């Protein structure tokens, strides 16, 4: 390995850790004892997870509509991604239940505009994936616990993969910036 | 969530928790930095390998650039809390032995002399990206700082994209392979 393990002075560690843990009660942090989460923090967790769930549900609707219309590889891709978005929605519901929240149901109707043709359908799906990435990054930045962040990261990573494929299908350079973001 | 029966922790215990947590976080970030620098070294070898086609070399080179950016961002993050600056230090080039050992630490067994085709090289790179995703995923559990966690999550997502790009290069339009799973956690051995 290239990076040496340098010794950190106790003072430097305490100073940096004080900044890092601002806003959290750290009973048991560093061991595996449970972390206290305030009612406000839990309420925010539920909101952030439901925000992400709402976009997943919208994406599910879009992929459901787009899959048979894209044809060829596009249909296969949309079918694969639809299955994965359904998995994401299921995971989010589990997490919301875990933090003792109530998961919002999908809407009865989604206004997806009137995208006509393959290019517009792909552009719609691409825009939704970027919205999802934005929601997950917002959630990861604000959610209360490392465990919840760890649960969201695999979904974010998969949506980033979706973006890669969708970009390629639209004839855009498949590679985006080195740090995934909603703006690419 | 805490249980009502947990005894309250003393100030000494809380301080010890903070110190332990911060040391653990820093260790995780240092491990990730080492993994990204390893990735730069391996991609560098792939770019230089005669067996890799011009198209493969172009892709590997682009990914190598992104791995460098990941390493720099992690080093800069560590600079904020550490006694020494890592981002401006020149990292010593890894010997072949050191690279092989470091890859073994990520659960990847390789003999560079046995990599004879582009397919061989890309299979190594695909394994490497899986290991990088896995390392980021494991690290997230230990990162309480939101800024650190967000950076690592963004890097993890980027590594997942690299996986898709590598698989797509060798298996164009094979979506089952290019984006195989809905919850991307990488390789189990890493981290």
PDB file of N, CA, C and O in Angstrom, chain A residues 19-93:
ATOM      1  N   UNK A  19     -15.872  18.269  15.311  1.00  0.00           N
ATOM      2  CA  UNK A  19     -16.537  18.831  14.139  1.00  0.00           C
ATOM      3  C   UNK A  19     -17.394  17.783  13.456  1.00  0.00           C
ATOM      4  O   UNK A  19     -18.507  18.049  13.019  1.00  0.00           O
ATOM      5  N   UNK A  20     -16.843  16.583  13.364  1.00  0.00           N
ATOM      6  CA  UNK A  20     -17.514  15.534  12.618  1.00  0.00           C
ATOM      7  C   UNK A  20     -18.823  15.109  13.259  1.00  0.00           C
ATOM      8  O   UNK A  20     -19.755  14.712  12.588  1.00  0.00           O
ATOM      9  N   UNK A  21     -18.910  15.178  14.555  1.00  0.00           N
ATOM     10  CA  UNK A  21     -20.090  14.636  15.221  1.00  0.00           C
ATOM     11  C   UNK A  21     -21.028  15.724  15.730  1.00  0.00           C
ATOM     12  O   UNK A  21     -21.942  15.443  16.495  1.00  0.00           O
ATOM     13  N   UNK A  22     -20.854  16.949  15.311  1.00  0.00           N
ATOM     14  CA  UNK A  22     -21.725  18.046  15.737  1.00  0.00           C
ATOM     15  C   UNK A  22     -23.156  17.727  15.373  1.00  0.00           C
ATOM     16  O   UNK A  22     -23.470  17.312  14.279  1.00  0.00           O
ATOM     17  N   UNK A  23     -24.046  17.895  16.345  1.00  0.00           N
ATOM     18  CA  UNK A  23     -25.459  17.669  16.084  1.00  0.00           C
ATOM     19  C   UNK A  23     -25.920  16.275  16.437  1.00  0.00           C
ATOM     20  O   UNK A  23     -27.110  16.021  16.468  1.00  0.00           O
ATOM     21  N   UNK A  24     -25.041  15.390  16.731  1.00  0.00           N
ATOM     22  CA  UNK A  24     -25.449  14.020  17.064  1.00  0.00           C
ATOM     23  C   UNK A  24     -25.113  13.716  18.502  1.00  0.00           C
ATOM     24  O   UNK A  24     -24.069  14.109  18.999  1.00  0.00           O
ATOM     25  N   UNK A  25     -25.976  13.003  19.186  1.00  0.00           N
ATOM     26  CA  UNK A  25     -25.622  12.476  20.500  1.00  0.00           C
ATOM     27  C   UNK A  25     -24.859  11.197  20.257  1.00  0.00           C
ATOM     28  O   UNK A  25     -25.302  10.346  19.505  1.00  0.00           O
ATOM     29  N   UNK A  26     -23.710  11.041  20.893  1.00  0.00           N
ATOM     30  CA  UNK A  26     -22.851   9.922  20.549  1.00  0.00           C
ATOM     31  C   UNK A  26     -22.769   8.871  21.638  1.00  0.00           C
ATOM     32  O   UNK A  26     -21.716   8.318  21.884  1.00  0.00           O
ATOM     33  N   UNK A  27     -23.850   8.615  22.275  1.00  0.00           N
ATOM     34  CA  UNK A  27     -23.830   7.539  23.248  1.00  0.00           C
ATOM     35  C   UNK A  27     -23.485   6.246  22.543  1.00  0.00           C
ATOM     36  O   UNK A  27     -24.195   5.796  21.664  1.00  0.00           O
ATOM     37  N   UNK A  28     -22.342   5.679  22.863  1.00  0.00           N
ATOM     38  CA  UNK A  28     -21.992   4.397  22.286  1.00  0.00           C
ATOM     39  C   UNK A  28     -21.332   4.478  20.943  1.00  0.00           C
ATOM     40  O   UNK A  28     -20.984   3.471  20.371  1.00  0.00           O
ATOM     41  N   UNK A  29     -21.088   5.685  20.395  1.00  0.00           N
ATOM     42  CA  UNK A  29     -20.468   5.764  19.079  1.00  0.00           C
ATOM     43  C   UNK A  29     -19.046   5.250  19.159  1.00  0.00           C
ATOM     44  O   UNK A  29     -18.320   5.572  20.092  1.00  0.00           O
ATOM     45  N   UNK A  30     -18.645   4.491  18.174  1.00  0.00           N
ATOM     46  CA  UNK A  30     -17.311   3.902  18.191  1.00  0.00           C
ATOM     47  C   UNK A  30     -17.421   2.468  18.644  1.00  0.00           C
ATOM     48  O   UNK A  30     -16.708   1.605  18.189  1.00  0.00           O
ATOM     49  N   UNK A  31     -18.331   2.180  19.548  1.00  0.00           N
ATOM     50  CA  UNK A  31     -18.687   0.788  19.816  1.00  0.00           C
ATOM     51  C   UNK A  31     -19.921   0.523  18.969  1.00  0.00           C
ATOM     52  O   UNK A  31     -20.323   1.372  18.190  1.00  0.00           O
ATOM     53  N   UNK A  32     -20.582  -0.591  19.103  1.00  0.00           N
ATOM     54  CA  UNK A  32     -21.770  -0.870  18.314  1.00  0.00           C
ATOM     55  C   UNK A  32     -23.037  -0.659  19.125  1.00  0.00           C
ATOM     56  O   UNK A  32     -24.080  -1.214  18.806  1.00  0.00           O
ATOM     57  N   UNK A  33     -22.974   0.144  20.200  1.00  0.00           N
ATOM     58  CA  UNK A  33     -24.180   0.424  20.979  1.00  0.00           C
ATOM     59  C   UNK A  33     -25.106   1.317  20.151  1.00  0.00           C
ATOM     60  O   UNK A  33     -24.664   2.063  19.294  1.00  0.00           O
ATOM     61  N   UNK A  34     -26.427   1.229  20.356  1.00  0.00           N
ATOM     62  CA  UNK A  34     -27.374   2.012  19.568  1.00  0.00           C
ATOM     63  C   UNK A  34     -27.189   3.517  19.775  1.00  0.00           C
ATOM     64  O   UNK A  34     -26.750   3.959  20.830  1.00  0.00           O
ATOM     65  N   UNK A  35     -27.509   4.283  18.729  1.00  0.00           N
ATOM     66  CA  UNK A  35     -27.367   5.732  18.786  1.00  0.00           C
ATOM     67  C   UNK A  35     -28.739   6.314  19.064  1.00  0.00           C
ATOM     68  O   UNK A  35     -29.735   5.907  18.474  1.00  0.00           O
ATOM     69  N   UNK A  36     -28.789   7.307  19.973  1.00  0.00           N
ATOM     70  CA  UNK A  36     -30.044   7.986  20.221  1.00  0.00           C
ATOM     71  C   UNK A  36     -30.358   8.893  19.039  1.00  0.00           C
ATOM     72  O   UNK A  36     -29.504   9.632  18.586  1.00  0.00           O
ATOM     73  N   UNK A  37     -31.585   8.851  18.558  1.00  0.00           N
ATOM     74  CA  UNK A  37     -32.017   9.739  17.493  1.00  0.00           C
ATOM     75  C   UNK A  37     -33.194  10.516  18.023  1.00  0.00           C
ATOM     76  O   UNK A  37     -34.153   9.938  18.537  1.00  0.00           O
ATOM     77  N   UNK A  38     -33.139  11.848  17.889  1.00  0.00           N
ATOM     78  CA  UNK A  38     -34.222  12.670  18.399  1.00  0.00           C
ATOM     79  C   UNK A  38     -35.449  12.502  17.520  1.00  0.00           C
ATOM     80  O   UNK A  38     -35.354  12.018  16.371  1.00  0.00           O
ATOM     81  N   UNK A  39     -36.590  12.925  18.041  1.00  0.00           N
ATOM     82  CA  UNK A  39     -37.829  12.820  17.269  1.00  0.00           C
ATOM     83  C   UNK A  39     -37.728  13.658  15.997  1.00  0.00           C
ATOM     84  O   UNK A  39     -38.213  13.257  14.937  1.00  0.00           O
ATOM     85  N   UNK A  40     -37.083  14.830  16.100  1.00  0.00           N
ATOM     86  CA  UNK A  40     -36.918  15.692  14.918  1.00  0.00           C
ATOM     87  C   UNK A  40     -36.069  15.000  13.860  1.00  0.00           C
ATOM     88  O   UNK A  40     -36.368  15.055  12.660  1.00  0.00           O
ATOM     89  N   UNK A  41     -35.001  14.349  14.308  1.00  0.00           N
ATOM     90  CA  UNK A  41     -34.106  13.659  13.362  1.00  0.00           C
ATOM     91  C   UNK A  41     -34.847  12.512  12.685  1.00  0.00           C
ATOM     92  O   UNK A  41     -34.715  12.287  11.480  1.00  0.00           O
ATOM     93  N   UNK A  42     -35.630  11.797  13.475  1.00  0.00           N
ATOM     94  CA  UNK A  42     -36.371  10.677  12.895  1.00  0.00           C
ATOM     95  C   UNK A  42     -37.398  11.177  11.871  1.00  0.00           C
ATOM     96  O   UNK A  42     -37.582  10.579  10.811  1.00  0.00           O
ATOM     97  N   UNK A  43     -38.032  12.296  12.200  1.00  0.00           N
ATOM     98  CA  UNK A  43     -39.030  12.868  11.280  1.00  0.00           C
ATOM     99  C   UNK A  43     -38.355  13.273   9.969  1.00  0.00           C
ATOM    100  O   UNK A  43     -38.906  13.056   8.880  1.00  0.00           O
ATOM    101  N   UNK A  44     -37.162  13.841  10.074  1.00  0.00           N
ATOM    102  CA  UNK A  44     -36.421  14.218   8.867  1.00  0.00           C
ATOM    103  C   UNK A  44     -36.038  12.976   8.070  1.00  0.00           C
ATOM    104  O   UNK A  44     -36.130  12.964   6.843  1.00  0.00           O
ATOM    105  N   UNK A  45     -35.607  11.934   8.755  1.00  0.00           N
ATOM    106  CA  UNK A  45     -35.260  10.675   8.076  1.00  0.00           C
ATOM    107  C   UNK A  45     -36.450  10.183   7.254  1.00  0.00           C
ATOM    108  O   UNK A  45     -36.302   9.803   6.085  1.00  0.00           O
ATOM    109  N   UNK A  46     -37.605  10.183   7.866  1.00  0.00           N
ATOM    110  CA  UNK A  46     -38.807   9.693   7.177  1.00  0.00           C
ATOM    111  C   UNK A  46     -39.100  10.560   5.952  1.00  0.00           C
ATOM    112  O   UNK A  46     -39.411  10.057   4.869  1.00  0.00           O
ATOM    113  N   UNK A  47     -38.975  11.877   6.114  1.00  0.00           N
ATOM    114  CA  UNK A  47     -39.238  12.786   4.992  1.00  0.00           C
ATOM    115  C   UNK A  47     -38.255  12.529   3.840  1.00  0.00           C
ATOM    116  O   UNK A  47     -38.650  12.433   2.680  1.00  0.00           O
ATOM    117  N   UNK A  48     -36.966  12.425   4.175  1.00  0.00           N
ATOM    118  CA  UNK A  48     -35.954  12.219   3.135  1.00  0.00           C
ATOM    119  C   UNK A  48     -36.192  10.900   2.394  1.00  0.00           C
ATOM    120  O   UNK A  48     -36.071  10.839   1.168  1.00  0.00           O
ATOM    121  N   UNK A  49     -36.525   9.870   3.148  1.00  0.00           N
ATOM    122  CA  UNK A  49     -36.764   8.562   2.528  1.00  0.00           C
ATOM    123  C   UNK A  49     -38.028   8.586   1.669  1.00  0.00           C
ATOM    124  O   UNK A  49     -38.061   8.006   0.581  1.00  0.00           O
ATOM    125  N   UNK A  50     -39.050   9.272   2.145  1.00  0.00           N
ATOM    126  CA  UNK A  50     -40.276   9.377   1.346  1.00  0.00           C
ATOM    127  C   UNK A  50     -40.062  10.230   0.101  1.00  0.00           C
ATOM    128  O   UNK A  50     -40.655   9.964  -0.955  1.00  0.00           O
ATOM    129  N   UNK A  51     -39.219  11.250   0.203  1.00  0.00           N
ATOM    130  CA  UNK A  51     -38.904  12.062  -0.990  1.00  0.00           C
ATOM    131  C   UNK A  51     -38.264  11.174  -2.063  1.00  0.00           C
ATOM    132  O   UNK A  51     -38.609  11.254  -3.242  1.00  0.00           O
ATOM    133  N   UNK A  52     -37.316  10.343  -1.634  1.00  0.00           N
ATOM    134  CA  UNK A  52     -36.660   9.431  -2.579  1.00  0.00           C
ATOM    135  C   UNK A  52     -37.665   8.418  -3.120  1.00  0.00           C
ATOM    136  O   UNK A  52     -37.664   8.097  -4.318  1.00  0.00           O
ATOM    137  N   UNK A  53     -38.537   7.934  -2.258  1.00  0.00           N
ATOM    138  CA  UNK A  53     -39.543   6.944  -2.671  1.00  0.00           C
ATOM    139  C   UNK A  53     -40.482   7.539  -3.718  1.00  0.00           C
ATOM    140  O   UNK A  53     -40.836   6.876  -4.698  1.00  0.00           O
ATOM    141  N   UNK A  54     -40.851   8.791  -3.533  1.00  0.00           N
ATOM    142  CA  UNK A  54     -41.768   9.439  -4.487  1.00  0.00           C
ATOM    143  C   UNK A  54     -41.152   9.466  -5.888  1.00  0.00           C
ATOM    144  O   UNK A  54     -41.841   9.207  -6.888  1.00  0.00           O
ATOM    145  N   UNK A  55     -39.871   9.769  -5.965  1.00  0.00           N
ATOM    146  CA  UNK A  55     -39.212   9.818  -7.276  1.00  0.00           C
ATOM    147  C   UNK A  55     -39.061   8.408  -7.843  1.00  0.00           C
ATOM    148  O   UNK A  55     -39.205   8.206  -9.054  1.00  0.00           O
ATOM    149  N   UNK A  56     -38.789   7.445  -6.984  1.00  0.00           N
ATOM    150  CA  UNK A  56     -38.725   6.048  -7.465  1.00  0.00           C
ATOM    151  C   UNK A  56     -40.069   5.632  -8.048  1.00  0.00           C
ATOM    152  O   UNK A  56     -40.132   5.001  -9.101  1.00  0.00           O
ATOM    153  N   UNK A  57     -41.138   5.996  -7.371  1.00  0.00           N
ATOM    154  CA  UNK A  57     -42.475   5.598  -7.838  1.00  0.00           C
ATOM    155  C   UNK A  57     -42.796   6.248  -9.179  1.00  0.00           C
ATOM    156  O   UNK A  57     -43.392   5.623 -10.063  1.00  0.00           O
ATOM    157  N   UNK A  58     -42.384   7.479  -9.336  1.00  0.00           N
ATOM    158  CA  UNK A  58     -42.576   8.165 -10.612  1.00  0.00           C
ATOM    159  C   UNK A  58     -41.760   7.480 -11.718  1.00  0.00           C
ATOM    160  O   UNK A  58     -42.229   7.302 -12.838  1.00  0.00           O
ATOM    161  N   UNK A  59     -40.529   7.109 -11.378  1.00  0.00           N
ATOM    162  CA  UNK A  59     -39.669   6.410 -12.338  1.00  0.00           C
ATOM    163  C   UNK A  59     -40.249   5.060 -12.722  1.00  0.00           C
ATOM    164  O   UNK A  59     -40.178   4.653 -13.885  1.00  0.00           O
ATOM    165  N   UNK A  60     -40.816   4.382 -11.745  1.00  0.00           N
ATOM    166  CA  UNK A  60     -41.435   3.079 -12.028  1.00  0.00           C
ATOM    167  C   UNK A  60     -42.556   3.257 -13.052  1.00  0.00           C
ATOM    168  O   UNK A  60     -42.671   2.485 -14.008  1.00  0.00           O
ATOM    169  N   UNK A  61     -43.345   4.307 -12.858  1.00  0.00           N
ATOM    170  CA  UNK A  61     -44.422   4.581 -13.814  1.00  0.00           C
ATOM    171  C   UNK A  61     -43.848   4.853 -15.202  1.00  0.00           C
ATOM    172  O   UNK A  61     -44.356   4.343 -16.214  1.00  0.00           O
ATOM    173  N   UNK A  62     -42.786   5.633 -15.255  1.00  0.00           N
ATOM    174  CA  UNK A  62     -42.183   5.987 -16.539  1.00  0.00           C
ATOM    175  C   UNK A  62     -41.595   4.770 -17.241  1.00  0.00           C
ATOM    176  O   UNK A  62     -41.777   4.582 -18.445  1.00  0.00           O
ATOM    177  N   UNK A  63     -40.867   3.939 -16.501  1.00  0.00           N
ATOM    178  CA  UNK A  63     -40.287   2.741 -17.117  1.00  0.00           C
ATOM    179  C   UNK A  63     -41.380   1.777 -17.578  1.00  0.00           C
ATOM    180  O   UNK A  63     -41.240   1.117 -18.617  1.00  0.00           O
ATOM    181  N   UNK A  64     -42.463   1.704 -16.815  1.00  0.00           N
ATOM    182  CA  UNK A  64     -43.570   0.820 -17.185  1.00  0.00           C
ATOM    183  C   UNK A  64     -44.153   1.236 -18.540  1.00  0.00           C
ATOM    184  O   UNK A  64     -44.444   0.408 -19.393  1.00  0.00           O
ATOM    185  N   UNK A  65     -44.300   2.538 -18.717  1.00  0.00           N
ATOM    186  CA  UNK A  65     -44.847   3.058 -19.968  1.00  0.00           C
ATOM    187  C   UNK A  65     -43.822   2.949 -21.094  1.00  0.00           C
ATOM    188  O   UNK A  65     -44.163   2.573 -22.220  1.00  0.00           O
ATOM    189  N   UNK A  66     -42.577   3.244 -20.796  1.00  0.00           N
ATOM    190  CA  UNK A  66     -41.551   3.337 -21.843  1.00  0.00           C
ATOM    191  C   UNK A  66     -41.111   1.982 -22.376  1.00  0.00           C
ATOM    192  O   UNK A  66     -40.799   1.848 -23.569  1.00  0.00           O
ATOM    193  N   UNK A  67     -41.084   0.989 -21.515  1.00  0.00           N
ATOM    194  CA  UNK A  67     -40.506  -0.307 -21.905  1.00  0.00           C
ATOM    195  C   UNK A  67     -41.073  -0.870 -23.208  1.00  0.00           C
ATOM    196  O   UNK A  67     -40.306  -1.209 -24.126  1.00  0.00           O
ATOM    197  N   UNK A  68     -42.396  -0.977 -23.355  1.00  0.00           N
ATOM    198  CA  UNK A  68     -42.893  -1.552 -24.605  1.00  0.00           C
ATOM    199  C   UNK A  68     -42.731  -0.630 -25.805  1.00  0.00           C
ATOM    200  O   UNK A  68     -42.794  -1.080 -26.956  1.00  0.00           O
ATOM    201  N   UNK A  69     -42.528   0.669 -25.560  1.00  0.00           N
ATOM    202  CA  UNK A  69     -42.460   1.634 -26.658  1.00  0.00           C
ATOM    203  C   UNK A  69     -41.057   1.780 -27.239  1.00  0.00           C
ATOM    204  O   UNK A  69     -40.896   2.191 -28.387  1.00  0.00           O
ATOM    205  N   UNK A  70     -40.040   1.455 -26.461  1.00  0.00           N
ATOM    206  CA  UNK A  70     -38.671   1.689 -26.920  1.00  0.00           C
ATOM    207  C   UNK A  70     -38.227   0.700 -27.983  1.00  0.00           C
ATOM    208  O   UNK A  70     -37.474   1.046 -28.888  1.00  0.00           O
ATOM    209  N   UNK A  71     -38.647  -0.532 -27.825  1.00  0.00           N
ATOM    210  CA  UNK A  71     -38.271  -1.537 -28.818  1.00  0.00           C
ATOM    211  C   UNK A  71     -36.845  -2.011 -28.670  1.00  0.00           C
ATOM    212  O   UNK A  71     -35.981  -1.284 -28.171  1.00  0.00           O
ATOM    213  N   UNK A  72     -36.570  -3.221 -29.151  1.00  0.00           N
ATOM    214  CA  UNK A  72     -35.222  -3.777 -29.206  1.00  0.00           C
ATOM    215  C   UNK A  72     -34.503  -3.742 -27.871  1.00  0.00           C
ATOM    216  O   UNK A  72     -35.071  -4.057 -26.824  1.00  0.00           O
ATOM    217  N   UNK A  73     -33.247  -3.323 -27.923  1.00  0.00           N
ATOM    218  CA  UNK A  73     -32.441  -3.264 -26.707  1.00  0.00           C
ATOM    219  C   UNK A  73     -33.056  -2.304 -25.695  1.00  0.00           C
ATOM    220  O   UNK A  73     -32.982  -2.541 -24.483  1.00  0.00           O
ATOM    221  N   UNK A  74     -33.647  -1.215 -26.173  1.00  0.00           N
ATOM    222  CA  UNK A  74     -34.266  -0.239 -25.287  1.00  0.00           C
ATOM    223  C   UNK A  74     -35.323  -0.856 -24.395  1.00  0.00           C
ATOM    224  O   UNK A  74     -35.413  -0.579 -23.199  1.00  0.00           O
ATOM    225  N   UNK A  75     -36.134  -1.741 -24.978  1.00  0.00           N
ATOM    226  CA  UNK A  75     -37.175  -2.404 -24.193  1.00  0.00           C
ATOM    227  C   UNK A  75     -36.557  -3.318 -23.146  1.00  0.00           C
ATOM    228  O   UNK A  75     -37.013  -3.371 -22.003  1.00  0.00           O
ATOM    229  N   UNK A  76     -35.535  -4.028 -23.557  1.00  0.00           N
ATOM    230  CA  UNK A  76     -34.871  -4.933 -22.610  1.00  0.00           C
ATOM    231  C   UNK A  76     -34.237  -4.134 -21.469  1.00  0.00           C
ATOM    232  O   UNK A  76     -34.341  -4.490 -20.297  1.00  0.00           O
ATOM    233  N   UNK A  77     -33.591  -3.041 -21.835  1.00  0.00           N
ATOM    234  CA  UNK A  77     -32.955  -2.176 -20.833  1.00  0.00           C
ATOM    235  C   UNK A  77     -34.011  -1.640 -19.863  1.00  0.00           C
ATOM    236  O   UNK A  77     -33.834  -1.697 -18.650  1.00  0.00           O
ATOM    237  N   UNK A  78     -35.097  -1.113 -20.425  1.00  0.00           N
ATOM    238  CA  UNK A  78     -36.134  -0.515 -19.578  1.00  0.00           C
ATOM    239  C   UNK A  78     -36.754  -1.564 -18.663  1.00  0.00           C
ATOM    240  O   UNK A  78     -37.074  -1.287 -17.505  1.00  0.00           O
ATOM    241  N   UNK A  79     -36.920  -2.774 -19.178  1.00  0.00           N
ATOM    242  CA  UNK A  79     -37.465  -3.853 -18.353  1.00  0.00           C
ATOM    243  C   UNK A  79     -36.525  -4.195 -17.199  1.00  0.00           C
ATOM    244  O   UNK A  79     -36.962  -4.387 -16.054  1.00  0.00           O
ATOM    245  N   UNK A  80     -35.231  -4.256 -17.500  1.00  0.00           N
ATOM    246  CA  UNK A  80     -34.227  -4.550 -16.458  1.00  0.00           C
ATOM    247  C   UNK A  80     -34.242  -3.451 -15.397  1.00  0.00           C
ATOM    248  O   UNK A  80     -34.237  -3.711 -14.188  1.00  0.00           O
ATOM    249  N   UNK A  81     -34.258  -2.194 -15.873  1.00  0.00           N
ATOM    250  CA  UNK A  81     -34.200  -1.070 -14.938  1.00  0.00           C
ATOM    251  C   UNK A  81     -35.509  -0.966 -14.133  1.00  0.00           C
ATOM    252  O   UNK A  81     -35.483  -0.594 -12.960  1.00  0.00           O
ATOM    253  N   UNK A  82     -36.626  -1.297 -14.750  1.00  0.00           N
ATOM    254  CA  UNK A  82     -37.902  -1.283 -14.031  1.00  0.00           C
ATOM    255  C   UNK A  82     -37.834  -2.241 -12.843  1.00  0.00           C
ATOM    256  O   UNK A  82     -38.218  -1.886 -11.718  1.00  0.00           O
ATOM    257  N   UNK A  83     -37.334  -3.431 -13.077  1.00  0.00           N
ATOM    258  CA  UNK A  83     -37.199  -4.401 -11.992  1.00  0.00           C
ATOM    259  C   UNK A  83     -36.324  -3.864 -10.867  1.00  0.00           C
ATOM    260  O   UNK A  83     -36.616  -4.052  -9.680  1.00  0.00           O
ATOM    261  N   UNK A  84     -35.270  -3.170 -11.244  1.00  0.00           N
ATOM    262  CA  UNK A  84     -34.352  -2.636 -10.231  1.00  0.00           C
ATOM    263  C   UNK A  84     -34.977  -1.463  -9.478  1.00  0.00           C
ATOM    264  O   UNK A  84     -34.790  -1.326  -8.264  1.00  0.00           O
ATOM    265  N   UNK A  85     -35.745  -0.626 -10.166  1.00  0.00           N
ATOM    266  CA  UNK A  85     -36.418   0.481  -9.480  1.00  0.00           C
ATOM    267  C   UNK A  85     -37.469  -0.055  -8.506  1.00  0.00           C
ATOM    268  O   UNK A  85     -37.676   0.491  -7.414  1.00  0.00           O
ATOM    269  N   UNK A  86     -38.129  -1.119  -8.876  1.00  0.00           N
ATOM    270  CA  UNK A  86     -39.094  -1.738  -7.957  1.00  0.00           C
ATOM    271  C   UNK A  86     -38.375  -2.245  -6.713  1.00  0.00           C
ATOM    272  O   UNK A  86     -38.881  -2.101  -5.591  1.00  0.00           O
ATOM    273  N   UNK A  87     -37.213  -2.808  -6.910  1.00  0.00           N
ATOM    274  CA  UNK A  87     -36.414  -3.263  -5.771  1.00  0.00           C
ATOM    275  C   UNK A  87     -36.043  -2.077  -4.878  1.00  0.00           C
ATOM    276  O   UNK A  87     -36.120  -2.154  -3.647  1.00  0.00           O
ATOM    277  N   UNK A  88     -35.647  -0.955  -5.512  1.00  0.00           N
ATOM    278  CA  UNK A  88     -35.288   0.240  -4.748  1.00  0.00           C
ATOM    279  C   UNK A  88     -36.476   0.715  -3.909  1.00  0.00           C
ATOM    280  O   UNK A  88     -36.330   1.058  -2.727  1.00  0.00           O
ATOM    281  N   UNK A  89     -37.648   0.740  -4.521  1.00  0.00           N
ATOM    282  CA  UNK A  89     -38.841   1.204  -3.799  1.00  0.00           C
ATOM    283  C   UNK A  89     -39.118   0.297  -2.602  1.00  0.00           C
ATOM    284  O   UNK A  89     -39.458   0.766  -1.517  1.00  0.00           O
ATOM    285  N   UNK A  90     -38.951  -1.003  -2.802  1.00  0.00           N
ATOM    286  CA  UNK A  90     -39.147  -1.941  -1.704  1.00  0.00           C
ATOM    287  C   UNK A  90     -38.162  -1.702  -0.563  1.00  0.00           C
ATOM    288  O   UNK A  90     -38.530  -1.745   0.608  1.00  0.00           O
ATOM    289  N   UNK A  91     -36.922  -1.436  -0.929  1.00  0.00           N
ATOM    290  CA  UNK A  91     -35.905  -1.166   0.087  1.00  0.00           C
ATOM    291  C   UNK A  91     -36.242   0.096   0.873  1.00  0.00           C
ATOM    292  O   UNK A  91     -36.100   0.152   2.107  1.00  0.00           O
ATOM    293  N   UNK A  92     -36.686   1.118   0.162  1.00  0.00           N
ATOM    294  CA  UNK A  92     -37.038   2.371   0.828  1.00  0.00           C
ATOM    295  C   UNK A  92     -38.210   2.164   1.784  1.00  0.00           C
ATOM    296  O   UNK A  92     -38.207   2.699   2.902  1.00  0.00           O
ATOM    297  N   UNK A  93     -39.173   1.385   1.375  1.00  0.00           N
ATOM    298  CA  UNK A  93     -40.306   1.113   2.278  1.00  0.00           C
ATOM    299  C   UNK A  93     -39.827   0.416   3.537  1.00  0.00           C
ATOM    300  O   UNK A  93     -40.270   0.720   4.647  1.00  0.00           O
TER     301      UNK A  93
END
